[in-house]
Short mmCIF file of C-alpha atoms in Angstrom, two decimals:
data_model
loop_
_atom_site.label_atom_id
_atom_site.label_comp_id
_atom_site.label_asym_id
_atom_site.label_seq_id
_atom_site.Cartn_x
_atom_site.Cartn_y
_atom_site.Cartn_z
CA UNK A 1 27.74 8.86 4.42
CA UNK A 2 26.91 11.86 6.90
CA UNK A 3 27.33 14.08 4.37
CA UNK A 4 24.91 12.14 1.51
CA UNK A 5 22.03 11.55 4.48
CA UNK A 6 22.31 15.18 5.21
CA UNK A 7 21.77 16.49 1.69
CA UNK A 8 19.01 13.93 1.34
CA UNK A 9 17.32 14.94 3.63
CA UNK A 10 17.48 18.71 2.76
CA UNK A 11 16.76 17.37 -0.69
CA UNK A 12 13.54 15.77 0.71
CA UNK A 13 12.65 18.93 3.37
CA UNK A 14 10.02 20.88 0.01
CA UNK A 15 8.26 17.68 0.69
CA UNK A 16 7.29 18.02 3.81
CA UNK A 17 4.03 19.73 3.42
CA UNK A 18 2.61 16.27 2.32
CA UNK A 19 2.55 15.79 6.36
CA UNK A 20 -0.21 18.24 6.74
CA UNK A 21 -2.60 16.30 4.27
CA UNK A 22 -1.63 12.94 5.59
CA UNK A 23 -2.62 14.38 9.19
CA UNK A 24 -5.58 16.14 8.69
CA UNK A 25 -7.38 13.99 5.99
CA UNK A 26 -8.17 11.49 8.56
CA UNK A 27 -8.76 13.78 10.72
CA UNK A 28 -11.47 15.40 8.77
CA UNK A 29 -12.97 11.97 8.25
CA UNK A 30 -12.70 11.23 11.74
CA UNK A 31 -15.07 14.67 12.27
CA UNK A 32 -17.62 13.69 10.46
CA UNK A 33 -17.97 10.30 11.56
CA UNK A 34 -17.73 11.68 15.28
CA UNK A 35 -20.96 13.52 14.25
CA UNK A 36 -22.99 10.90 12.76
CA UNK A 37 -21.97 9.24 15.62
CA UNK A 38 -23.14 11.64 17.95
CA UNK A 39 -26.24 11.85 16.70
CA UNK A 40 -27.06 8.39 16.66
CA UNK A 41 -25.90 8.45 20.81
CA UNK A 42 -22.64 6.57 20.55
CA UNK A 43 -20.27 7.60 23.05
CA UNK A 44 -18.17 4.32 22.55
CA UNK A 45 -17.50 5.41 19.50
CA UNK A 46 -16.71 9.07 20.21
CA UNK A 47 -14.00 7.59 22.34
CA UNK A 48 -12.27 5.23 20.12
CA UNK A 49 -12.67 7.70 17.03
CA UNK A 50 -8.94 9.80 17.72
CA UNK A 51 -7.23 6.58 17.71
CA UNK A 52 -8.51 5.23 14.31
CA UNK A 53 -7.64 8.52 13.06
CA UNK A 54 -3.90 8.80 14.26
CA UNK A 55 -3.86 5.01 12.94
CA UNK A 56 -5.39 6.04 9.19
CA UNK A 57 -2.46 8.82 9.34
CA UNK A 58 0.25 6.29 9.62
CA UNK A 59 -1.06 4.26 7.15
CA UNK A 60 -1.19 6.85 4.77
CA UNK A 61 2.36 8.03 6.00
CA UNK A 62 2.88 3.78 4.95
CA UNK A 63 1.70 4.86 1.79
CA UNK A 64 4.01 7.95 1.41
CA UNK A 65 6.73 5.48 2.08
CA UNK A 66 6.75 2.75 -0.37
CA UNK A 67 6.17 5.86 -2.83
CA UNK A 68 9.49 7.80 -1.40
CA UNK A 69 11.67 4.43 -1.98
CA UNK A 70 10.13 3.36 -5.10
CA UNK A 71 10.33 6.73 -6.74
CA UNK A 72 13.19 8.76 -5.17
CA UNK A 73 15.57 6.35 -4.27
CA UNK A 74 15.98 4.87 -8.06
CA UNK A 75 16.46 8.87 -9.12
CA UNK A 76 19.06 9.31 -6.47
CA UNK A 77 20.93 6.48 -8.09
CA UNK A 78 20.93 8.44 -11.01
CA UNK A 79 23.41 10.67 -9.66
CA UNK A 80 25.69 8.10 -8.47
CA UNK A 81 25.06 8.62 -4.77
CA UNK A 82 25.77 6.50 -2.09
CA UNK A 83 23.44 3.80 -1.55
CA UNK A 84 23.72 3.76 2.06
CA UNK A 85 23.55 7.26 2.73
CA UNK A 86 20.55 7.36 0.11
CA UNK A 87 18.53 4.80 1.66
CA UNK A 88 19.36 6.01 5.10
CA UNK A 89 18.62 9.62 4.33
CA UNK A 90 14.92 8.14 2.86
CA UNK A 91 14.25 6.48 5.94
CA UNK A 92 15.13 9.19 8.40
CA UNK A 93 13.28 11.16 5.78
CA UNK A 94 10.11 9.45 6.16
CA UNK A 95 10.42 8.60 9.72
CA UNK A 96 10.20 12.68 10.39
CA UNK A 97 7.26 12.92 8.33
CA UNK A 98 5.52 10.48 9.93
CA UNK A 99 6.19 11.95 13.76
CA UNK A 100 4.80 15.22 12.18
CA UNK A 101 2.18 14.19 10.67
CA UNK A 102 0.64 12.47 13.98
CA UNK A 103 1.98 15.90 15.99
CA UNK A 104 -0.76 17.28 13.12
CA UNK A 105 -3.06 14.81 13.52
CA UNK A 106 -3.33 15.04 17.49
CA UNK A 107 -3.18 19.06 17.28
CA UNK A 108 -6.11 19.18 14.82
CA UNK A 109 -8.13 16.31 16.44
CA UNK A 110 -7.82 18.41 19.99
CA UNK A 111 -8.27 21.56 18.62
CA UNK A 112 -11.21 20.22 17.09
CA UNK A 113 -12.63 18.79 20.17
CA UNK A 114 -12.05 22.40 22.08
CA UNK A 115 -14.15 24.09 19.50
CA UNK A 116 -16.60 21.47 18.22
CA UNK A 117 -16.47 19.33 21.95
CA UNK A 118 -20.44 19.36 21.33
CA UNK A 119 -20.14 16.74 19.16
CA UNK A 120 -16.55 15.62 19.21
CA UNK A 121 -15.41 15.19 22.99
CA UNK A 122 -12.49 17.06 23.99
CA UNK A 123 -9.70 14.74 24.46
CA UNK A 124 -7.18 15.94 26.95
CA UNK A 125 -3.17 15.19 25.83
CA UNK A 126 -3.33 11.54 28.14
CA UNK A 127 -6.89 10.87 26.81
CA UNK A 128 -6.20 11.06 22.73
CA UNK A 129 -5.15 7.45 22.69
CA UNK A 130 -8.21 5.67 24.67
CA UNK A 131 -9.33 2.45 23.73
CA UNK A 132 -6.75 1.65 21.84
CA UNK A 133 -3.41 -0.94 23.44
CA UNK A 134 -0.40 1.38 24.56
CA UNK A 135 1.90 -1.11 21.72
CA UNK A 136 -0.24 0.57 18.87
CA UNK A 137 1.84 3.75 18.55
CA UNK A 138 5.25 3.41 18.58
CA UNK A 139 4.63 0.87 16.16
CA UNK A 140 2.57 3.29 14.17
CA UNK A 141 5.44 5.88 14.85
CA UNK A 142 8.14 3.67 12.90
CA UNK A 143 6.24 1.52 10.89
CA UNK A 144 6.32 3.36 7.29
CA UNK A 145 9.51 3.02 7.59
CA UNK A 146 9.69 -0.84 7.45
CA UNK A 147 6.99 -1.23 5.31
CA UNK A 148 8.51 1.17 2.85
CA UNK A 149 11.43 -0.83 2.71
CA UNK A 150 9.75 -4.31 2.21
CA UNK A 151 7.32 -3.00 -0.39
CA UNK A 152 10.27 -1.33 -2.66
CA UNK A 153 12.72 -4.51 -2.06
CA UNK A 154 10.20 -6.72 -3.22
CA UNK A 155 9.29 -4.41 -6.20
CA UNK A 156 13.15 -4.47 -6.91
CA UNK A 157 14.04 -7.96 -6.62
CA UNK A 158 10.28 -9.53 -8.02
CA UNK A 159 8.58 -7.23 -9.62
CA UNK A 160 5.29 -6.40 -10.19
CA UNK A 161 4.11 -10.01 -9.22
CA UNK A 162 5.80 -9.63 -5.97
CA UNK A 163 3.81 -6.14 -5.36
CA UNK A 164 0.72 -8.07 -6.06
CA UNK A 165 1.42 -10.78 -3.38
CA UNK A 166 1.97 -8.17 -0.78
CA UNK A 167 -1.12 -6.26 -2.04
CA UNK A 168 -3.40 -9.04 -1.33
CA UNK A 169 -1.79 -10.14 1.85
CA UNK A 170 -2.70 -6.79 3.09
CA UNK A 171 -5.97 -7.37 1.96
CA UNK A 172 -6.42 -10.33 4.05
CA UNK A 173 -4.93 -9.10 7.29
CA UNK A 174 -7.11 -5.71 6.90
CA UNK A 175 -10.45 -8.68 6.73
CA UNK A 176 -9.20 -10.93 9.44
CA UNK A 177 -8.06 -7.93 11.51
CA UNK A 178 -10.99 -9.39 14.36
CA UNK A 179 -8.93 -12.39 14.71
CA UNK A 180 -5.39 -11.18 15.49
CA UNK A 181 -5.97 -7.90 16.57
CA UNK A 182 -7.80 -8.70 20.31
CA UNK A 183 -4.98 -11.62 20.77
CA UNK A 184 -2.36 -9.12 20.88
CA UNK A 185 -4.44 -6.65 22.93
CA UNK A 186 -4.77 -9.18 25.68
CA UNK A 187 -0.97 -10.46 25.25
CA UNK A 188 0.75 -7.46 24.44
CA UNK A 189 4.29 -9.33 24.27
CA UNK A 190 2.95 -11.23 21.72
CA UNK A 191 3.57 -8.23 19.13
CA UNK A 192 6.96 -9.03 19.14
CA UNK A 193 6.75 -12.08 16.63
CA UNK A 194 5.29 -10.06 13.74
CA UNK A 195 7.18 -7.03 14.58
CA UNK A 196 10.38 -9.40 13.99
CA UNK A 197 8.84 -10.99 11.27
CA UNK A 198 8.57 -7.50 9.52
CA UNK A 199 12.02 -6.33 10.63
CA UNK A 200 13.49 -9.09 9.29
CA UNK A 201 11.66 -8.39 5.67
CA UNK A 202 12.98 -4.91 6.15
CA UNK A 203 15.95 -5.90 6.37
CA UNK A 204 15.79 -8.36 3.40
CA UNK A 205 14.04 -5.16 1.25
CA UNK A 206 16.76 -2.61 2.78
CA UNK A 207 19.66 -5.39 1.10
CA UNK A 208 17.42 -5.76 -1.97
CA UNK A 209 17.68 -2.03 -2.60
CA UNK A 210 21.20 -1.97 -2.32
CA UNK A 211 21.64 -4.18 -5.60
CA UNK A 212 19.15 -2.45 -7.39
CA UNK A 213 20.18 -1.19 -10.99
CA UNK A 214 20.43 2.03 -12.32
CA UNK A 215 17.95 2.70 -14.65
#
């Protein structure tokens, strides 16, 4: 199993120039609205700004992940691989993207404020993450991981219809984010009942990957 997550992952390494887009994207988007921003005389926003755009790279990093299991991990069946050293090398795979994309992402949005700090403040390494609740990043530092794993297992075991149902679930939660976002912000132990409701999917998706066919 060592030996299959190791190859995996140097099978994976070309790949990891996708982390630069997936940091700097946001980051980029994050600029410009810092400047509208700033010239409409909204430091509030200026401040909460680096957060949103460390939290648009992990969801993009999300993004990468449901691709990397619904693509590569069918192929590496193809060369009848171990499962579990496949789907472990994928995760490990996608859980170093993800911490280098947001080393990326904080680099450029300091660097940024050091050149640009006329517009876009500069943010100091303890100040990057104001405004937003200390329980946001690890989570954001794992979670592709877990979603990856619940999006592809429900692909594998339902199909398209069960991508659909997860599609507009997200949907809903991104609407009604007002309503269960400040909740856990004031009750920060309160994140642990859907972080267990997710790891339990993940772990449903991670056994529904296991039994998926060879195509």
């Amino acid at each position: 199993m060592k030996r299959m997550i190791s190859a995996c992952l140097r099978f994976e390494a070309p790949d990891l120039w996708l982390a630069v887009p997936a940091a700097l994207f946001p980051v980029l988007m994050v600029e410009v609205t810092a400047l509208m921003a700033a010239t409409e005389d909204d430091p509030e926003a200026l401040v909460l700004l680096p957060g949103v755009g460390m939290i648009l790279t992990a969801f993009l990093c999300c993004v990468l992940g449901v691709v990397y299991l619904c693509s590569n991990f069918p192929l590496l069946l193809q060369f009848s691989a171990s499962r579990r050293g496949s789907l472990a090398g994928l995760c490990l795979h996608i859980l170093r993207m993800t911490v280098l994309s947001e080393v990326i992402a904080a680099a450029a949005i300091m660097a940024l404020g050091a050149v640009n700090h006329g517009f876009f403040p500069r943010f100091a390494v303890g100040e990057l993450w104001r405004g937003i609740p200390v329980f946001v990043w690890p989570i954001c530092a794992v979670l592709p991981v877990p979603v990856g794993l619940v999006w592809a297992g429900v692909l594998t075991r339902f199909g398209r219809t069960g991508g659909w149902v997860l599609y507009f679930l997200f949907i809903g939660g991104c609407f009604s984010v007002d309503k269960w976002l400040h909740p856990l912000a004031e009750q920060p132990w309160m994140v642990v009942f859907p972080v267990g409701v997710l790891a339990a999917l993940a772990v449903c998706g991670a056994k529904w990957l296991m039994k998926a066919a060879v195509k």
